[in-house]
Amino acid sequence: MGIINRFLLFFYTACIALLSLGVIVLCTGVVPPDDLWNDLLYILGRAETIVAAALVFLISIELMGNCFASKRDRDLGGEGIIVHGAQGDVKISKGAILGFCTKLCSGMPGVRDVKVKVRFLKKADHDDLTTDLKIKLMLGQEYSAVDISDEIQKNIKSQLALYMGLDDVSMDIIIDNISASGSKKKRVI
């Protein structure tokens, strides 16, 4: 549940608590019913009452929608993924995958800068985790973005499967920037 929904839930439960406290006060006779009826007629004639009722209704609909909604993919965050080997389980950390993918991308010709983000997702219809990579690249202008991204995807998927046993890897490659030619004139002394 996100921070906004938590705030709405807090607000909603506070309203329900105040309403139940009002019912308790009314039932115990602390406030005379005639005075309460007069105040209720005054409140019902105000526009603020309609706005507050509409707000509580919208919050109710939002919270009810959250009860029945399910995320398609669930981000497990965590620090690593467990791979099942022949002799037992192996935990591979996010840092290992991040460093490995960064080295693979940096070694490609034409890649000037690399930023990799790693997430572990649990698909709605699978029990196992999948590795989701988001790779931002800065390329040299003399290279084809499509060829480099295809090569990087093929290389990373095969290397992760070979060395780390990660078969289910999804990847988003974003060409973030194109840099000018890498040739610089040397300074003459």
PDB file of N, CA, C and O in Angstrom, residues 98-139:
ATOM      1  N   LEU A  98      24.260  -6.065 -10.626  1.00  0.00           N
ATOM      2  CA  LEU A  98      24.474  -4.695 -11.075  1.00  0.00           C
ATOM      3  C   LEU A  98      25.887  -4.503 -11.613  1.00  0.00           C
ATOM      4  O   LEU A  98      26.086  -3.974 -12.707  1.00  0.00           O
ATOM      5  N   GLY A  99      26.880  -4.962 -10.844  1.00  0.00           N
ATOM      6  CA  GLY A  99      28.265  -4.830 -11.289  1.00  0.00           C
ATOM      7  C   GLY A  99      28.562  -5.632 -12.545  1.00  0.00           C
ATOM      8  O   GLY A  99      29.261  -5.159 -13.447  1.00  0.00           O
ATOM      9  N   PHE A 100      28.018  -6.848 -12.606  1.00  0.00           N
ATOM     10  CA  PHE A 100      28.234  -7.710 -13.760  1.00  0.00           C
ATOM     11  C   PHE A 100      27.650  -7.091 -15.028  1.00  0.00           C
ATOM     12  O   PHE A 100      28.310  -7.030 -16.072  1.00  0.00           O
ATOM     13  N   CYS A 101      26.415  -6.589 -14.936  1.00  0.00           N
ATOM     14  CA  CYS A 101      25.770  -5.979 -16.103  1.00  0.00           C
ATOM     15  C   CYS A 101      26.451  -4.675 -16.506  1.00  0.00           C
ATOM     16  O   CYS A 101      26.572  -4.380 -17.694  1.00  0.00           O
ATOM     17  N   THR A 102      26.910  -3.912 -15.523  1.00  0.00           N
ATOM     18  CA  THR A 102      27.619  -2.665 -15.834  1.00  0.00           C
ATOM     19  C   THR A 102      28.913  -2.947 -16.574  1.00  0.00           C
ATOM     20  O   THR A 102      29.245  -2.274 -17.553  1.00  0.00           O
ATOM     21  N   LYS A 103      29.657  -3.973 -16.137  1.00  0.00           N
ATOM     22  CA  LYS A 103      30.905  -4.334 -16.826  1.00  0.00           C
ATOM     23  C   LYS A 103      30.641  -4.831 -18.236  1.00  0.00           C
ATOM     24  O   LYS A 103      31.373  -4.498 -19.172  1.00  0.00           O
ATOM     25  N   LEU A 104      29.592  -5.635 -18.402  1.00  0.00           N
ATOM     26  CA  LEU A 104      29.268  -6.142 -19.735  1.00  0.00           C
ATOM     27  C   LEU A 104      28.894  -5.009 -20.678  1.00  0.00           C
ATOM     28  O   LEU A 104      29.308  -4.995 -21.840  1.00  0.00           O
ATOM     29  N   CYS A 105      28.106  -4.055 -20.185  1.00  0.00           N
ATOM     30  CA  CYS A 105      27.692  -2.937 -21.039  1.00  0.00           C
ATOM     31  C   CYS A 105      28.851  -1.992 -21.337  1.00  0.00           C
ATOM     32  O   CYS A 105      28.982  -1.501 -22.458  1.00  0.00           O
ATOM     33  N   SER A 106      29.688  -1.747 -20.338  1.00  0.00           N
ATOM     34  CA  SER A 106      30.813  -0.829 -20.530  1.00  0.00           C
ATOM     35  C   SER A 106      31.825  -1.372 -21.521  1.00  0.00           C
ATOM     36  O   SER A 106      32.517  -0.600 -22.187  1.00  0.00           O
ATOM     37  N   GLY A 107      31.922  -2.681 -21.621  1.00  0.00           N
ATOM     38  CA  GLY A 107      32.874  -3.295 -22.535  1.00  0.00           C
ATOM     39  C   GLY A 107      32.437  -3.258 -23.988  1.00  0.00           C
ATOM     40  O   GLY A 107      33.228  -3.562 -24.881  1.00  0.00           O
ATOM     41  N   MET A 108      31.188  -2.903 -24.246  1.00  0.00           N
ATOM     42  CA  MET A 108      30.700  -2.858 -25.623  1.00  0.00           C
ATOM     43  C   MET A 108      31.233  -1.618 -26.332  1.00  0.00           C
ATOM     44  O   MET A 108      31.263  -0.524 -25.738  1.00  0.00           O
ATOM     45  N   PRO A 109      31.664  -1.766 -27.593  1.00  0.00           N
ATOM     46  CA  PRO A 109      32.128  -0.583 -28.328  1.00  0.00           C
ATOM     47  C   PRO A 109      30.955   0.370 -28.578  1.00  0.00           C
ATOM     48  O   PRO A 109      29.861  -0.047 -28.906  1.00  0.00           O
ATOM     49  N   GLY A 110      31.202   1.661 -28.376  1.00  0.00           N
ATOM     50  CA  GLY A 110      30.178   2.665 -28.608  1.00  0.00           C
ATOM     51  C   GLY A 110      29.456   3.113 -27.351  1.00  0.00           C
ATOM     52  O   GLY A 110      28.787   4.133 -27.357  1.00  0.00           O
ATOM     53  N   VAL A 111      29.586   2.363 -26.263  1.00  0.00           N
ATOM     54  CA  VAL A 111      28.916   2.723 -25.023  1.00  0.00           C
ATOM     55  C   VAL A 111      29.822   3.658 -24.231  1.00  0.00           C
ATOM     56  O   VAL A 111      30.939   3.306 -23.875  1.00  0.00           O
ATOM     57  N   ARG A 112      29.327   4.852 -23.970  1.00  0.00           N
ATOM     58  CA  ARG A 112      30.117   5.847 -23.237  1.00  0.00           C
ATOM     59  C   ARG A 112      29.816   5.839 -21.738  1.00  0.00           C
ATOM     60  O   ARG A 112      30.697   6.060 -20.930  1.00  0.00           O
ATOM     61  N   ASP A 113      28.541   5.611 -21.382  1.00  0.00           N
ATOM     62  CA  ASP A 113      28.146   5.629 -19.973  1.00  0.00           C
ATOM     63  C   ASP A 113      26.993   4.651 -19.773  1.00  0.00           C
ATOM     64  O   ASP A 113      26.165   4.478 -20.668  1.00  0.00           O
ATOM     65  N   VAL A 114      26.953   4.021 -18.590  1.00  0.00           N
ATOM     66  CA  VAL A 114      25.943   3.012 -18.279  1.00  0.00           C
ATOM     67  C   VAL A 114      25.378   3.261 -16.891  1.00  0.00           C
ATOM     68  O   VAL A 114      26.130   3.543 -15.956  1.00  0.00           O
ATOM     69  N   LYS A 115      24.054   3.154 -16.768  1.00  0.00           N
ATOM     70  CA  LYS A 115      23.386   3.156 -15.468  1.00  0.00           C
ATOM     71  C   LYS A 115      22.418   1.986 -15.470  1.00  0.00           C
ATOM     72  O   LYS A 115      21.553   1.887 -16.327  1.00  0.00           O
ATOM     73  N   VAL A 116      22.585   1.091 -14.493  1.00  0.00           N
ATOM     74  CA  VAL A 116      21.772  -0.134 -14.432  1.00  0.00           C
ATOM     75  C   VAL A 116      20.967  -0.117 -13.138  1.00  0.00           C
ATOM     76  O   VAL A 116      21.498   0.203 -12.077  1.00  0.00           O
ATOM     77  N   LYS A 117      19.694  -0.467 -13.239  1.00  0.00           N
ATOM     78  CA  LYS A 117      18.838  -0.673 -12.062  1.00  0.00           C
ATOM     79  C   LYS A 117      18.333  -2.110 -12.108  1.00  0.00           C
ATOM     80  O   LYS A 117      17.914  -2.593 -13.156  1.00  0.00           O
ATOM     81  N   VAL A 118      18.374  -2.775 -10.951  1.00  0.00           N
ATOM     82  CA  VAL A 118      17.962  -4.170 -10.852  1.00  0.00           C
ATOM     83  C   VAL A 118      16.776  -4.267  -9.898  1.00  0.00           C
ATOM     84  O   VAL A 118      16.804  -3.691  -8.813  1.00  0.00           O
ATOM     85  N   ARG A 119      15.737  -4.977 -10.319  1.00  0.00           N
ATOM     86  CA  ARG A 119      14.584  -5.265  -9.457  1.00  0.00           C
ATOM     87  C   ARG A 119      14.245  -6.738  -9.596  1.00  0.00           C
ATOM     88  O   ARG A 119      14.493  -7.339 -10.634  1.00  0.00           O
ATOM     89  N   PHE A 120      13.676  -7.285  -8.542  1.00  0.00           N
ATOM     90  CA  PHE A 120      13.207  -8.657  -8.575  1.00  0.00           C
ATOM     91  C   PHE A 120      11.686  -8.632  -8.465  1.00  0.00           C
ATOM     92  O   PHE A 120      11.146  -8.093  -7.509  1.00  0.00           O
ATOM     93  N   LEU A 121      11.014  -9.183  -9.467  1.00  0.00           N
ATOM     94  CA  LEU A 121       9.559  -9.161  -9.522  1.00  0.00           C
ATOM     95  C   LEU A 121       9.007 -10.569  -9.406  1.00  0.00           C
ATOM     96  O   LEU A 121       9.621 -11.527  -9.877  1.00  0.00           O
ATOM     97  N   LYS A 122       7.833 -10.662  -8.821  1.00  0.00           N
ATOM     98  CA  LYS A 122       7.104 -11.925  -8.803  1.00  0.00           C
ATOM     99  C   LYS A 122       5.885 -11.735  -9.676  1.00  0.00           C
ATOM    100  O   LYS A 122       5.001 -10.951  -9.364  1.00  0.00           O
ATOM    101  N   LYS A 123       5.847 -12.433 -10.796  1.00  0.00           N
ATOM    102  CA  LYS A 123       4.726 -12.338 -11.717  1.00  0.00           C
ATOM    103  C   LYS A 123       3.484 -12.903 -11.059  1.00  0.00           C
ATOM    104  O   LYS A 123       3.557 -13.766 -10.194  1.00  0.00           O
ATOM    105  N   ALA A 124       2.340 -12.433 -11.480  1.00  0.00           N
ATOM    106  CA  ALA A 124       1.078 -12.849 -10.872  1.00  0.00           C
ATOM    107  C   ALA A 124       0.798 -14.337 -11.091  1.00  0.00           C
ATOM    108  O   ALA A 124       0.201 -14.989 -10.253  1.00  0.00           O
ATOM    109  N   ASP A 125       1.242 -14.878 -12.199  1.00  0.00           N
ATOM    110  CA  ASP A 125       0.932 -16.272 -12.512  1.00  0.00           C
ATOM    111  C   ASP A 125       2.106 -17.230 -12.297  1.00  0.00           C
ATOM    112  O   ASP A 125       2.017 -18.392 -12.651  1.00  0.00           O
ATOM    113  N   HIS A 126       3.210 -16.767 -11.715  1.00  0.00           N
ATOM    114  CA  HIS A 126       4.375 -17.614 -11.471  1.00  0.00           C
ATOM    115  C   HIS A 126       4.747 -17.573  -9.991  1.00  0.00           C
ATOM    116  O   HIS A 126       4.477 -16.617  -9.287  1.00  0.00           O
ATOM    117  N   ASP A 127       5.405 -18.628  -9.537  1.00  0.00           N
ATOM    118  CA  ASP A 127       5.896 -18.663  -8.165  1.00  0.00           C
ATOM    119  C   ASP A 127       7.322 -18.146  -8.065  1.00  0.00           C
ATOM    120  O   ASP A 127       7.731 -17.631  -7.035  1.00  0.00           O
ATOM    121  N   ASP A 128       8.104 -18.312  -9.128  1.00  0.00           N
ATOM    122  CA  ASP A 128       9.505 -17.909  -9.106  1.00  0.00           C
ATOM    123  C   ASP A 128       9.654 -16.416  -9.389  1.00  0.00           C
ATOM    124  O   ASP A 128       8.803 -15.785 -10.009  1.00  0.00           O
ATOM    125  N   LEU A 129      10.779 -15.879  -8.947  1.00  0.00           N
ATOM    126  CA  LEU A 129      11.089 -14.475  -9.185  1.00  0.00           C
ATOM    127  C   LEU A 129      11.697 -14.288 -10.563  1.00  0.00           C
ATOM    128  O   LEU A 129      12.383 -15.169 -11.077  1.00  0.00           O
ATOM    129  N   THR A 130      11.454 -13.132 -11.141  1.00  0.00           N
ATOM    130  CA  THR A 130      12.120 -12.757 -12.376  1.00  0.00           C
ATOM    131  C   THR A 130      13.009 -11.558 -12.093  1.00  0.00           C
ATOM    132  O   THR A 130      12.727 -10.758 -11.204  1.00  0.00           O
ATOM    133  N   THR A 131      14.077 -11.449 -12.850  1.00  0.00           N
ATOM    134  CA  THR A 131      14.997 -10.334 -12.710  1.00  0.00           C
ATOM    135  C   THR A 131      14.654  -9.302 -13.768  1.00  0.00           C
ATOM    136  O   THR A 131      14.585  -9.623 -14.951  1.00  0.00           O
ATOM    137  N   ASP A 132      14.425  -8.074 -13.338  1.00  0.00           N
ATOM    138  CA  ASP A 132      14.063  -6.987 -14.243  1.00  0.00           C
ATOM    139  C   ASP A 132      15.201  -5.980 -14.243  1.00  0.00           C
ATOM    140  O   ASP A 132      15.566  -5.445 -13.193  1.00  0.00           O
ATOM    141  N   LEU A 133      15.766  -5.733 -15.404  1.00  0.00           N
ATOM    142  CA  LEU A 133      16.870  -4.791 -15.554  1.00  0.00           C
ATOM    143  C   LEU A 133      16.408  -3.575 -16.332  1.00  0.00           C
ATOM    144  O   LEU A 133      15.726  -3.716 -17.354  1.00  0.00           O
ATOM    145  N   LYS A 134      16.767  -2.397 -15.850  1.00  0.00           N
ATOM    146  CA  LYS A 134      16.537  -1.165 -16.590  1.00  0.00           C
ATOM    147  C   LYS A 134      17.915  -0.557 -16.824  1.00  0.00           C
ATOM    148  O   LYS A 134      18.621  -0.214 -15.873  1.00  0.00           O
ATOM    149  N   ILE A 135      18.298  -0.472 -18.092  1.00  0.00           N
ATOM    150  CA  ILE A 135      19.640  -0.030 -18.454  1.00  0.00           C
ATOM    151  C   ILE A 135      19.542   1.271 -19.244  1.00  0.00           C
ATOM    152  O   ILE A 135      18.877   1.321 -20.280  1.00  0.00           O
ATOM    153  N   LYS A 136      20.193   2.321 -18.722  1.00  0.00           N
ATOM    154  CA  LYS A 136      20.266   3.596 -19.431  1.00  0.00           C
ATOM    155  C   LYS A 136      21.667   3.722 -20.011  1.00  0.00           C
ATOM    156  O   LYS A 136      22.652   3.568 -19.297  1.00  0.00           O
ATOM    157  N   LEU A 137      21.727   4.026 -21.295  1.00  0.00           N
ATOM    158  CA  LEU A 137      23.008   4.095 -22.000  1.00  0.00           C
ATOM    159  C   LEU A 137      23.228   5.471 -22.604  1.00  0.00           C
ATOM    160  O   LEU A 137      22.279   6.127 -23.038  1.00  0.00           O
ATOM    161  N   MET A 138      24.491   5.857 -22.650  1.00  0.00           N
ATOM    162  CA  MET A 138      24.909   6.988 -23.458  1.00  0.00           C
ATOM    163  C   MET A 138      25.820   6.406 -24.535  1.00  0.00           C
ATOM    164  O   MET A 138      26.803   5.732 -24.225  1.00  0.00           O
ATOM    165  N   LEU A 139      25.434   6.623 -25.777  1.00  0.00           N
ATOM    166  CA  LEU A 139      26.162   6.036 -26.906  1.00  0.00           C
ATOM    167  C   LEU A 139      26.928   7.102 -27.676  1.00  0.00           C
ATOM    168  O   LEU A 139      26.577   8.281 -27.653  1.00  0.00           O
TER     169      LEU A 139
END
